[in-house]
Amino acid sequence: MLTGDQYFESLRDGRRIFVNGHSVPDVTAEPLLRGPALAAKLGYDKHYRPGEDVHGPYFFIPQSVEELREIQQQQLHWDFPTISTANGLLMVLTAASRMRAQQPQYAERALAYFEESKRRDIRIVQCITDSKGNRALPPGKQDDPDLYVRIVDRRRDGVVIRGAKLHISSAAVAHDLMVMPTKRMKPGEEDWSIAAAVPVNSPGVRVINASFAPRPDLDPDFYPYSSRHVMTEGLVVFDDVFVPNERVFLAGELEHSATFVHSLGLWERLGSVGSYVRLADTLVGLAQLISEANGLTRIGHIKDKIAEMIIYATLIRAGFEAAMTHATFTPEGWASPDELFTNAAKYHAAAQFSTMVRNLHDIAGGSILTAPSLRDLSNPETSADLRKYMRTMDGVEADYRMRLFHTIRDFTADAYGGWKHVTVIQAGGGLYAQKVVVTNHFDMDTAKALARETAGVTEAGEVLSDLHRFGPHGLAS
């Protein structure tokens, strides 16, 4: 296993990183990127154990409902690159299981890659979304064929790929990029059916980053949450990058062009739902705390909004638990979350998130944006004014109430809050993607049978006689 210092050293590997108009020779020293790197470093130190045969809990394949539930609970306390690594490798193994019968060589490569990643203790991020160009046109009809990542050369020892992937969280501070098709490809689109693991420092790879960090020296009093939780998003360019065969998991086989993204969607959405359980509970807690601080706990519409938020949080938790309780198992004995409950819970969490944030803002009031800085409490010229006018009652002093306001703003209404609003919807695919999966896995046959029973008709459209339609008490039997 790597220590945090060894992880930092591993990032100084010649990778080509850019942010805010300049190149970055060392991501561990760049103010806009150091936060995500530091979070991953702390994760390495947290999990580190000496010895040659030890490995982190994130390199784990659950084989029971209990193990699936345990690994998801552990993820709530991991940094993002570690979560991405665990889910990405489970995705690769799920895809390998689904491909084994038709493409056993790729399945074996995937298993070997899992073991190699565990041995090296690396961090992996997923590269899914292509730049796509004109969304009305398929990959082969674009005016630039590179607008979807594609194979441009096939060699005996590997392939050469070209294109770009967008929205890649933590790409700058990871070791490998797991590239996969963004959708199911059709005949004639074989070159765009590529799945492979690419080192970030491969020749031809460039990562152009964006960060929601409002400034390099975040004031922890003004940004109580985002000063400790910063994400970087990368546009990753593959400029004729060579990938050796052992790292290629798909190279033109159309029947499995969507296998990877569907497998990742399953694991990434489950992880998202697990984090949304915590997120929803946090929103409820903030709403309750600020309503207490403002003396509004008995007001009817405040109670009603908090109740609505509690129901939102509870239904997310119910879907999360159901997804694990109803897990399915691969032929290898690996546990996978139920797709219906995973996607339904993800859709509910994303679709209602803005409404829950609106409730929180309505409960808290305008001071979430206008409360002065806590530094003004330390200024002799302004301290007395703030301590007099920002308190509300005994036990609710100005510094406590102001900190709540700043936390709500930082968490839901500032740079981090804006980032979270978008990612809750888009992470793991947008709302439509979850609708599609839910529809495909819903038991429509049972629903139709119940509807026919209610209507008193058979599957062939025949009307049932009263003898068959009604029981002894006049109720449908």
Short mmCIF file of C-alpha atoms in Angstrom, two decimals:
data_model
loop_
_atom_site.label_atom_id
_atom_site.label_comp_id
_atom_site.label_asym_id
_atom_site.label_seq_id
_atom_site.Cartn_x
_atom_site.Cartn_y
_atom_site.Cartn_z
CA MET A 1 0.00 0.00 0.00
CA LEU A 2 1.04 3.60 -0.56
CA THR A 3 1.36 6.21 2.15
CA GLY A 4 0.02 9.69 1.56
CA ASP A 5 3.50 11.00 0.84
CA GLN A 6 4.12 8.21 -1.65
CA TYR A 7 0.82 9.05 -3.32
CA PHE A 8 1.87 12.69 -3.66
CA GLU A 9 5.17 11.58 -5.18
CA SER A 10 3.33 9.30 -7.62
CA LEU A 11 1.48 12.34 -9.01
CA ARG A 12 4.79 13.93 -10.03
CA ASP A 13 5.02 11.65 -13.04
CA GLY A 14 5.18 14.04 -15.98
CA ARG A 15 1.42 14.28 -16.46
CA ARG A 16 0.19 17.24 -18.51
CA ILE A 17 -2.30 19.20 -16.41
CA PHE A 18 -3.82 22.63 -17.06
CA VAL A 19 -6.07 24.93 -15.03
CA ASN A 20 -7.20 28.55 -15.22
CA GLY A 21 -5.07 29.33 -18.28
CA HIS A 22 -1.75 27.85 -17.20
CA SER A 23 0.05 24.51 -17.09
CA VAL A 24 0.57 22.75 -13.77
CA PRO A 25 3.98 21.17 -13.18
CA ASP A 26 2.93 19.73 -9.79
CA VAL A 27 -0.74 19.18 -8.90
CA THR A 28 0.16 18.86 -5.21
CA ALA A 29 1.36 22.48 -5.19
CA GLU A 30 -1.29 24.10 -7.41
CA PRO A 31 -3.74 26.05 -5.18
CA LEU A 32 -6.79 25.19 -7.31
CA LEU A 33 -5.94 21.46 -7.39
CA ARG A 34 -4.22 20.89 -4.08
CA GLY A 35 -7.52 20.44 -2.19
CA PRO A 36 -8.63 17.30 -4.08
CA ALA A 37 -5.08 15.95 -3.98
CA LEU A 38 -4.85 16.55 -0.23
CA ALA A 39 -8.20 14.80 0.37
CA ALA A 40 -6.91 11.74 -1.49
CA LYS A 41 -3.61 11.91 0.42
CA LEU A 42 -5.46 11.87 3.74
CA GLY A 43 -7.41 8.86 2.46
CA TYR A 44 -4.19 7.01 1.71
CA ASP A 45 -2.87 7.69 5.20
CA LYS A 46 -6.18 6.68 6.75
CA HIS A 47 -6.13 3.25 5.10
CA TYR A 48 -2.39 2.58 5.09
CA ARG A 49 -1.11 -0.62 6.67
CA PRO A 50 2.43 -1.94 6.23
CA GLY A 51 3.11 -5.29 4.59
CA GLU A 52 3.42 -6.78 1.12
CA ASP A 53 0.13 -8.67 1.01
CA VAL A 54 -2.20 -6.05 2.48
CA HIS A 55 -4.56 -3.87 0.49
CA GLY A 56 -7.23 -1.27 1.09
CA PRO A 57 -10.90 -2.15 1.76
CA TYR A 58 -11.81 -0.44 -1.53
CA PHE A 59 -10.31 -3.40 -3.46
CA PHE A 60 -13.15 -5.65 -2.39
CA ILE A 61 -15.76 -7.73 -4.22
CA PRO A 62 -18.96 -8.14 -2.15
CA GLN A 63 -20.40 -11.64 -2.20
CA SER A 64 -23.43 -11.21 0.05
CA VAL A 65 -26.05 -8.62 0.87
CA GLU A 66 -24.29 -7.94 4.16
CA GLU A 67 -20.96 -7.32 2.44
CA LEU A 68 -22.61 -5.11 -0.16
CA ARG A 69 -24.23 -3.04 2.57
CA GLU A 70 -20.98 -2.81 4.54
CA ILE A 71 -18.89 -1.58 1.60
CA GLN A 72 -21.51 1.07 0.78
CA GLN A 73 -21.51 2.30 4.37
CA GLN A 74 -17.71 2.52 4.31
CA GLN A 75 -17.83 4.61 1.14
CA LEU A 76 -19.60 7.41 2.99
CA HIS A 77 -16.30 8.11 4.76
CA TRP A 78 -13.94 7.87 1.76
CA ASP A 79 -12.51 10.56 -0.49
CA PHE A 80 -13.84 10.78 -4.04
CA PRO A 81 -10.91 9.14 -5.90
CA THR A 82 -11.14 6.16 -3.55
CA ILE A 83 -14.91 5.84 -4.09
CA SER A 84 -14.39 6.16 -7.84
CA THR A 85 -11.75 3.44 -7.73
CA ALA A 86 -13.96 1.00 -5.83
CA ASN A 87 -16.98 1.57 -8.06
CA GLY A 88 -14.90 1.61 -11.23
CA LEU A 89 -13.33 -1.74 -10.48
CA LEU A 90 -16.68 -3.26 -9.54
CA MET A 91 -17.94 -1.95 -12.87
CA VAL A 92 -15.06 -3.65 -14.71
CA LEU A 93 -15.78 -6.93 -12.93
CA THR A 94 -19.53 -6.67 -13.62
CA ALA A 95 -18.79 -6.02 -17.30
CA ALA A 96 -16.33 -8.93 -17.33
CA SER A 97 -19.00 -11.27 -15.99
CA ARG A 98 -21.47 -10.13 -18.66
CA MET A 99 -18.87 -10.53 -21.43
CA ARG A 100 -17.28 -13.78 -20.36
CA ALA A 101 -19.33 -16.12 -22.54
CA GLN A 102 -18.69 -14.19 -25.76
CA GLN A 103 -15.39 -12.42 -25.07
CA PRO A 104 -13.47 -14.45 -22.47
CA GLN A 105 -10.17 -12.71 -23.28
CA TYR A 106 -11.55 -9.36 -22.20
CA ALA A 107 -12.98 -10.86 -19.02
CA GLU A 108 -9.57 -12.26 -18.10
CA ARG A 109 -7.91 -8.92 -18.80
CA ALA A 110 -10.43 -7.19 -16.53
CA LEU A 111 -9.67 -9.60 -13.68
CA ALA A 112 -5.95 -9.12 -14.19
CA TYR A 113 -6.40 -5.35 -14.15
CA PHE A 114 -8.28 -5.57 -10.85
CA GLU A 115 -5.38 -7.48 -9.31
CA GLU A 116 -2.80 -5.08 -10.78
CA SER A 117 -4.68 -2.06 -9.42
CA LYS A 118 -4.85 -3.65 -5.99
CA ARG A 119 -1.14 -4.43 -6.03
CA ARG A 120 -0.19 -0.88 -7.07
CA ASP A 121 -2.79 0.76 -4.80
CA ILE A 122 -3.77 3.23 -7.53
CA ARG A 123 -6.74 5.54 -7.94
CA ILE A 124 -8.98 5.29 -11.01
CA VAL A 125 -11.60 7.65 -12.46
CA GLN A 126 -14.21 6.91 -15.11
CA CYS A 127 -14.17 8.60 -18.53
CA ILE A 128 -17.64 8.26 -20.05
CA THR A 129 -19.08 11.38 -21.67
CA ASP A 130 -17.70 12.29 -25.10
CA SER A 131 -17.75 15.85 -26.46
CA LYS A 132 -20.48 14.55 -28.87
CA GLY A 133 -20.55 17.53 -31.25
CA ASN A 134 -23.93 17.74 -32.96
CA ARG A 135 -26.15 15.66 -30.66
CA ALA A 136 -28.53 14.95 -33.55
CA LEU A 137 -25.83 12.97 -35.37
CA PRO A 138 -24.21 9.60 -34.52
CA PRO A 139 -20.41 9.33 -34.12
CA GLY A 140 -19.74 8.40 -37.73
CA LYS A 141 -21.79 11.28 -39.14
CA GLN A 142 -20.07 14.09 -37.20
CA ASP A 143 -18.08 16.64 -39.20
CA ASP A 144 -15.13 15.66 -36.98
CA PRO A 145 -14.89 11.92 -36.21
CA ASP A 146 -12.88 12.64 -33.05
CA LEU A 147 -15.91 14.10 -31.26
CA TYR A 148 -16.39 10.61 -29.84
CA VAL A 149 -13.30 8.80 -28.57
CA ARG A 150 -12.27 6.27 -31.21
CA ILE A 151 -9.60 3.85 -32.33
CA VAL A 152 -7.43 5.44 -35.03
CA ASP A 153 -4.87 2.65 -35.33
CA ARG A 154 -4.80 -1.04 -34.49
CA ARG A 155 -1.43 -2.61 -33.81
CA ARG A 156 -0.36 -6.11 -32.88
CA ASP A 157 0.43 -4.99 -29.32
CA GLY A 158 -2.43 -2.53 -28.76
CA VAL A 159 -4.53 0.32 -30.12
CA VAL A 160 -4.17 4.08 -30.58
CA ILE A 161 -7.10 6.24 -29.47
CA ARG A 162 -8.09 9.85 -30.13
CA GLY A 163 -10.83 12.11 -28.80
CA ALA A 164 -11.89 13.73 -25.53
CA LYS A 165 -13.98 12.96 -22.47
CA LEU A 166 -15.83 15.62 -20.46
CA HIS A 167 -16.86 16.04 -16.81
CA ILE A 168 -14.13 13.76 -15.39
CA SER A 169 -14.05 14.35 -11.64
CA SER A 170 -10.58 14.16 -10.02
CA ALA A 171 -8.83 13.19 -13.27
CA ALA A 172 -5.88 15.42 -12.38
CA VAL A 173 -5.20 13.57 -9.12
CA ALA A 174 -5.83 9.97 -10.24
CA HIS A 175 -3.47 7.42 -11.77
CA ASP A 176 -5.64 5.73 -14.40
CA LEU A 177 -8.48 6.82 -16.67
CA MET A 178 -11.10 4.14 -17.35
CA VAL A 179 -12.32 4.93 -20.87
CA MET A 180 -15.59 3.45 -22.14
CA PRO A 181 -18.22 4.12 -24.83
CA THR A 182 -20.79 6.68 -23.77
CA LYS A 183 -23.65 4.70 -25.36
CA ARG A 184 -24.57 1.66 -27.42
CA MET A 185 -22.85 1.80 -30.79
CA LYS A 186 -24.41 0.63 -34.06
CA PRO A 187 -23.01 -1.22 -37.10
CA GLY A 188 -20.36 0.94 -38.71
CA GLU A 189 -19.34 2.42 -35.36
CA GLU A 190 -16.87 -0.29 -34.35
CA ASP A 191 -13.98 2.15 -34.00
CA TRP A 192 -15.94 4.08 -31.34
CA SER A 193 -16.51 0.90 -29.30
CA ILE A 194 -13.42 1.21 -27.14
CA ALA A 195 -12.95 0.48 -23.45
CA ALA A 196 -9.51 0.70 -21.90
CA ALA A 197 -7.52 1.77 -18.84
CA VAL A 198 -5.17 4.64 -19.70
CA PRO A 199 -2.52 6.05 -17.32
CA VAL A 200 -2.94 9.79 -16.77
CA ASN A 201 0.72 10.37 -17.65
CA SER A 202 0.48 8.53 -21.00
CA PRO A 203 2.00 10.51 -23.90
CA GLY A 204 -0.83 12.36 -25.62
CA VAL A 205 -3.07 12.70 -22.55
CA ARG A 206 -3.93 16.24 -21.45
CA VAL A 207 -6.29 17.23 -18.62
CA ILE A 208 -7.82 20.72 -18.74
CA ASN A 209 -9.40 21.41 -15.36
CA ALA A 210 -12.20 23.52 -13.96
CA SER A 211 -12.74 24.01 -10.23
CA PHE A 212 -15.58 25.52 -8.23
CA ALA A 213 -13.09 26.70 -5.59
CA PRO A 214 -13.97 30.41 -5.29
CA ARG A 215 -10.40 31.30 -4.33
CA PRO A 216 -7.18 29.45 -3.48
CA ASP A 217 -7.10 30.59 0.18
CA LEU A 218 -10.59 29.60 1.26
CA ASP A 219 -11.59 31.12 4.58
CA PRO A 220 -12.88 28.18 6.65
CA ASP A 221 -15.23 30.53 8.54
CA PHE A 222 -16.85 31.84 5.36
CA TYR A 223 -16.64 28.46 3.55
CA PRO A 224 -17.08 25.99 6.43
CA TYR A 225 -17.77 23.05 4.10
CA SER A 226 -16.16 23.69 0.72
CA SER A 227 -12.86 24.73 2.28
CA ARG A 228 -12.54 21.06 3.23
CA HIS A 229 -14.35 19.52 0.23
CA VAL A 230 -13.14 20.74 -3.15
CA MET A 231 -13.61 18.92 -6.46
CA THR A 232 -11.84 19.38 -9.75
CA GLU A 233 -13.48 18.53 -13.06
CA GLY A 234 -11.36 17.71 -16.09
CA LEU A 235 -11.77 17.74 -19.85
CA VAL A 236 -9.47 14.88 -20.82
CA VAL A 237 -7.89 14.89 -24.28
CA PHE A 238 -6.55 11.70 -25.86
CA ASP A 239 -4.22 12.84 -28.63
CA ASP A 240 -3.19 9.60 -30.40
CA VAL A 241 -2.62 7.71 -27.15
CA PHE A 242 -1.25 4.18 -27.39
CA VAL A 243 -2.91 1.60 -25.13
CA PRO A 244 -1.31 -1.87 -24.82
CA ASN A 245 -3.51 -4.94 -25.30
CA GLU A 246 -3.51 -5.93 -21.63
CA ARG A 247 -5.28 -2.65 -20.81
CA VAL A 248 -7.87 -2.93 -23.60
CA PHE A 249 -11.24 -4.43 -22.56
CA LEU A 250 -13.22 -3.75 -25.74
CA ALA A 251 -12.00 -2.92 -29.24
CA GLY A 252 -14.85 -2.87 -31.71
CA GLU A 253 -17.26 -5.52 -30.42
CA LEU A 254 -20.61 -3.78 -30.84
CA GLU A 255 -22.64 -6.24 -28.79
CA HIS A 256 -20.86 -5.02 -25.66
CA SER A 257 -20.48 -1.35 -26.54
CA ALA A 258 -22.99 -0.42 -23.82
CA THR A 259 -21.96 -3.08 -21.30
CA PHE A 260 -19.46 -0.88 -19.50
CA VAL A 261 -21.58 2.23 -19.17
CA HIS A 262 -24.57 0.17 -17.99
CA SER A 263 -22.39 -1.63 -15.45
CA LEU A 264 -20.87 1.62 -14.22
CA GLY A 265 -24.27 3.27 -14.06
CA LEU A 266 -25.38 0.56 -11.66
CA TRP A 267 -22.47 1.00 -9.24
CA GLU A 268 -22.08 4.75 -9.57
CA ARG A 269 -25.78 5.34 -9.02
CA LEU A 270 -25.83 3.13 -5.94
CA GLY A 271 -22.87 5.07 -4.54
CA SER A 272 -24.65 8.32 -5.37
CA VAL A 273 -27.81 7.19 -3.60
CA GLY A 274 -25.76 6.27 -0.52
CA SER A 275 -24.25 9.75 -0.46
CA TYR A 276 -27.66 11.32 -1.02
CA VAL A 277 -28.96 9.60 2.11
CA ARG A 278 -26.35 11.57 4.04
CA LEU A 279 -26.99 14.71 1.98
CA ALA A 280 -30.75 14.62 2.57
CA ASP A 281 -30.32 14.05 6.30
CA THR A 282 -27.93 17.01 6.40
CA LEU A 283 -30.48 19.26 4.71
CA VAL A 284 -33.07 18.22 7.30
CA GLY A 285 -30.63 18.88 10.12
CA LEU A 286 -29.74 22.34 8.81
CA ALA A 287 -33.42 23.21 8.43
CA GLN A 288 -34.20 22.11 11.97
CA LEU A 289 -31.21 23.91 13.49
CA ILE A 290 -31.88 27.23 11.78
CA SER A 291 -35.60 27.07 12.57
CA GLU A 292 -34.71 26.53 16.24
CA ALA A 293 -32.18 29.37 16.16
CA ASN A 294 -34.78 31.68 14.63
CA GLY A 295 -37.52 30.64 17.07
CA LEU A 296 -39.76 29.26 14.31
CA THR A 297 -40.23 25.61 15.28
CA ARG A 298 -43.96 26.09 16.05
CA ILE A 299 -44.82 27.85 12.78
CA GLY A 300 -47.07 25.66 10.62
CA HIS A 301 -45.45 26.14 7.22
CA ILE A 302 -41.97 25.63 8.73
CA LYS A 303 -43.05 22.32 10.28
CA ASP A 304 -44.68 21.30 7.00
CA LYS A 305 -41.53 22.00 4.96
CA ILE A 306 -39.34 20.07 7.36
CA ALA A 307 -41.80 17.16 7.27
CA GLU A 308 -41.57 17.18 3.47
CA MET A 309 -37.78 17.10 3.73
CA ILE A 310 -37.94 14.21 6.19
CA ILE A 311 -40.11 12.20 3.78
CA TYR A 312 -37.66 12.96 0.96
CA ALA A 313 -34.73 11.71 3.05
CA THR A 314 -36.60 8.63 4.22
CA LEU A 315 -37.60 7.54 0.71
CA ILE A 316 -34.01 7.85 -0.50
CA ARG A 317 -32.88 5.67 2.39
CA ALA A 318 -35.65 3.17 1.64
CA GLY A 319 -34.59 2.89 -2.00
CA PHE A 320 -30.94 2.53 -0.97
CA GLU A 321 -31.73 -0.27 1.46
CA ALA A 322 -34.04 -2.01 -1.02
CA ALA A 323 -31.37 -1.92 -3.72
CA MET A 324 -29.01 -3.85 -1.47
CA THR A 325 -31.60 -6.14 0.12
CA HIS A 326 -32.74 -7.29 -3.34
CA ALA A 327 -29.21 -7.72 -4.68
CA THR A 328 -28.59 -10.10 -7.57
CA PHE A 329 -25.55 -12.32 -8.00
CA THR A 330 -23.28 -13.00 -10.96
CA PRO A 331 -22.29 -16.57 -11.90
CA GLU A 332 -19.03 -15.87 -10.04
CA GLY A 333 -20.98 -15.18 -6.84
CA TRP A 334 -20.44 -11.40 -6.85
CA ALA A 335 -23.26 -9.30 -5.39
CA SER A 336 -24.76 -6.48 -7.47
CA PRO A 337 -27.41 -3.98 -6.36
CA ASP A 338 -30.92 -4.25 -7.75
CA GLU A 339 -31.21 -2.01 -10.80
CA LEU A 340 -34.87 -1.06 -10.32
CA PHE A 341 -34.51 0.24 -6.77
CA THR A 342 -31.10 1.82 -7.41
CA ASN A 343 -32.33 3.87 -10.34
CA ALA A 344 -35.69 4.76 -8.82
CA ALA A 345 -33.96 6.06 -5.68
CA LYS A 346 -31.41 8.00 -7.74
CA TYR A 347 -34.18 9.58 -9.82
CA HIS A 348 -36.20 10.56 -6.75
CA ALA A 349 -33.16 12.08 -5.02
CA ALA A 350 -32.15 14.09 -8.07
CA ALA A 351 -35.60 15.17 -9.22
CA GLN A 352 -36.64 16.53 -5.81
CA PHE A 353 -33.31 17.94 -4.65
CA SER A 354 -33.96 21.52 -5.80
CA THR A 355 -37.31 21.55 -4.02
CA MET A 356 -35.69 20.46 -0.76
CA VAL A 357 -33.02 23.16 -1.08
CA ARG A 358 -35.79 25.69 -1.77
CA ASN A 359 -37.49 24.59 1.45
CA LEU A 360 -34.26 25.08 3.37
CA HIS A 361 -33.75 28.56 1.90
CA ASP A 362 -37.35 29.53 2.66
CA ILE A 363 -36.97 28.38 6.26
CA ALA A 364 -33.59 30.07 6.81
CA GLY A 365 -34.33 33.44 5.20
CA GLY A 366 -32.22 36.04 3.43
CA SER A 367 -29.37 36.04 5.93
CA ILE A 368 -27.94 32.96 4.26
CA LEU A 369 -26.65 35.46 1.68
CA THR A 370 -26.32 38.68 3.66
CA ALA A 371 -24.88 37.63 7.03
CA PRO A 372 -21.57 39.45 7.59
CA SER A 373 -18.33 37.51 7.82
CA LEU A 374 -17.37 35.92 11.11
CA ARG A 375 -14.19 38.00 10.89
CA ASP A 376 -16.38 41.03 11.59
CA LEU A 377 -17.08 39.51 14.99
CA SER A 378 -13.39 39.94 15.75
CA ASN A 379 -13.29 43.55 14.63
CA PRO A 380 -13.63 45.85 17.68
CA GLU A 381 -15.53 48.38 15.57
CA THR A 382 -18.25 45.94 14.45
CA SER A 383 -18.21 43.13 17.01
CA ALA A 384 -20.65 44.69 19.48
CA ASP A 385 -23.18 45.52 16.73
CA LEU A 386 -23.18 41.97 15.38
CA ARG A 387 -23.33 40.35 18.79
CA LYS A 388 -26.34 42.52 19.62
CA TYR A 389 -28.30 42.22 16.37
CA MET A 390 -27.42 38.74 15.07
CA ARG A 391 -28.44 36.90 18.24
CA THR A 392 -32.04 35.82 18.81
CA MET A 393 -32.47 34.49 22.35
CA ASP A 394 -30.63 32.98 25.29
CA GLY A 395 -28.45 30.17 23.98
CA VAL A 396 -28.45 31.45 20.38
CA GLU A 397 -25.60 33.90 20.16
CA ALA A 398 -24.47 35.74 17.03
CA ASP A 399 -21.46 33.55 16.21
CA TYR A 400 -23.53 30.33 16.30
CA ARG A 401 -26.37 31.72 14.19
CA MET A 402 -24.03 33.37 11.69
CA ARG A 403 -22.10 30.12 11.29
CA LEU A 404 -25.34 28.32 10.46
CA PHE A 405 -26.14 30.93 7.82
CA HIS A 406 -22.68 30.62 6.26
CA THR A 407 -22.89 26.83 6.28
CA ILE A 408 -26.26 26.85 4.51
CA ARG A 409 -24.96 29.33 1.92
CA ASP A 410 -21.72 27.43 1.34
CA PHE A 411 -23.45 24.04 1.22
CA THR A 412 -26.38 25.00 -1.01
CA ALA A 413 -26.14 28.54 -2.45
CA ASP A 414 -22.54 29.35 -3.32
CA ALA A 415 -19.91 27.82 -5.63
CA TYR A 416 -20.09 24.39 -4.00
CA GLY A 417 -23.88 24.54 -3.79
CA GLY A 418 -24.13 25.30 -7.51
CA TRP A 419 -21.78 22.46 -8.33
CA LYS A 420 -23.84 20.13 -6.16
CA HIS A 421 -27.10 21.17 -7.85
CA VAL A 422 -25.74 20.11 -11.24
CA THR A 423 -23.95 16.96 -10.12
CA VAL A 424 -26.95 15.58 -8.20
CA ILE A 425 -28.83 15.58 -11.50
CA GLN A 426 -26.00 14.59 -13.85
CA ALA A 427 -23.84 12.18 -11.84
CA GLY A 428 -24.29 8.67 -13.19
CA GLY A 429 -26.35 10.01 -16.10
CA GLY A 430 -29.21 12.50 -16.18
CA LEU A 431 -32.77 11.93 -15.06
CA TYR A 432 -33.82 10.35 -18.35
CA ALA A 433 -31.18 7.64 -17.97
CA GLN A 434 -32.67 6.54 -14.67
CA LYS A 435 -36.18 6.59 -16.17
CA VAL A 436 -35.06 4.26 -18.94
CA VAL A 437 -33.51 1.73 -16.55
CA VAL A 438 -36.47 1.84 -14.16
CA THR A 439 -38.89 1.28 -17.04
CA ASN A 440 -36.83 -1.62 -18.38
CA HIS A 441 -36.69 -3.39 -15.00
CA PHE A 442 -40.21 -2.72 -13.77
CA ASP A 443 -42.44 -5.82 -13.62
CA MET A 444 -44.89 -4.63 -16.26
CA ASP A 445 -46.41 -8.09 -16.76
CA THR A 446 -47.60 -8.19 -13.16
CA ALA A 447 -48.91 -4.64 -13.39
CA LYS A 448 -50.87 -5.51 -16.54
CA ALA A 449 -52.25 -8.66 -14.94
CA LEU A 450 -53.51 -6.65 -11.97
CA ALA A 451 -55.06 -4.12 -14.33
CA ARG A 452 -56.83 -6.88 -16.30
CA GLU A 453 -58.07 -8.39 -13.05
CA THR A 454 -59.43 -5.00 -12.00
CA ALA A 455 -61.11 -4.56 -15.38
CA GLY A 456 -62.44 -8.12 -15.39
CA VAL A 457 -60.84 -9.08 -18.70
CA THR A 458 -58.49 -11.82 -19.82
CA GLU A 459 -55.16 -11.41 -21.60
CA ALA A 460 -56.96 -12.21 -24.84
CA GLY A 461 -59.41 -9.37 -24.23
CA GLU A 462 -62.37 -11.54 -23.21
CA VAL A 463 -64.72 -10.25 -20.52
CA LEU A 464 -64.89 -12.53 -17.49
CA SER A 465 -68.24 -13.75 -16.22
CA ASP A 466 -69.51 -12.49 -12.90
CA LEU A 467 -68.67 -15.91 -11.41
CA HIS A 468 -65.00 -15.35 -12.12
CA ARG A 469 -64.97 -11.61 -11.47
CA PHE A 470 -66.42 -11.58 -7.98
CA GLY A 471 -65.83 -13.49 -4.80
CA PRO A 472 -68.46 -14.45 -2.23
CA HIS A 473 -68.50 -10.91 -0.77
CA GLY A 474 -68.77 -9.11 -4.06
CA LEU A 475 -65.02 -8.26 -4.18
CA ALA A 476 -62.66 -9.11 -7.04
CA SER A 477 -61.11 -12.46 -6.29
#
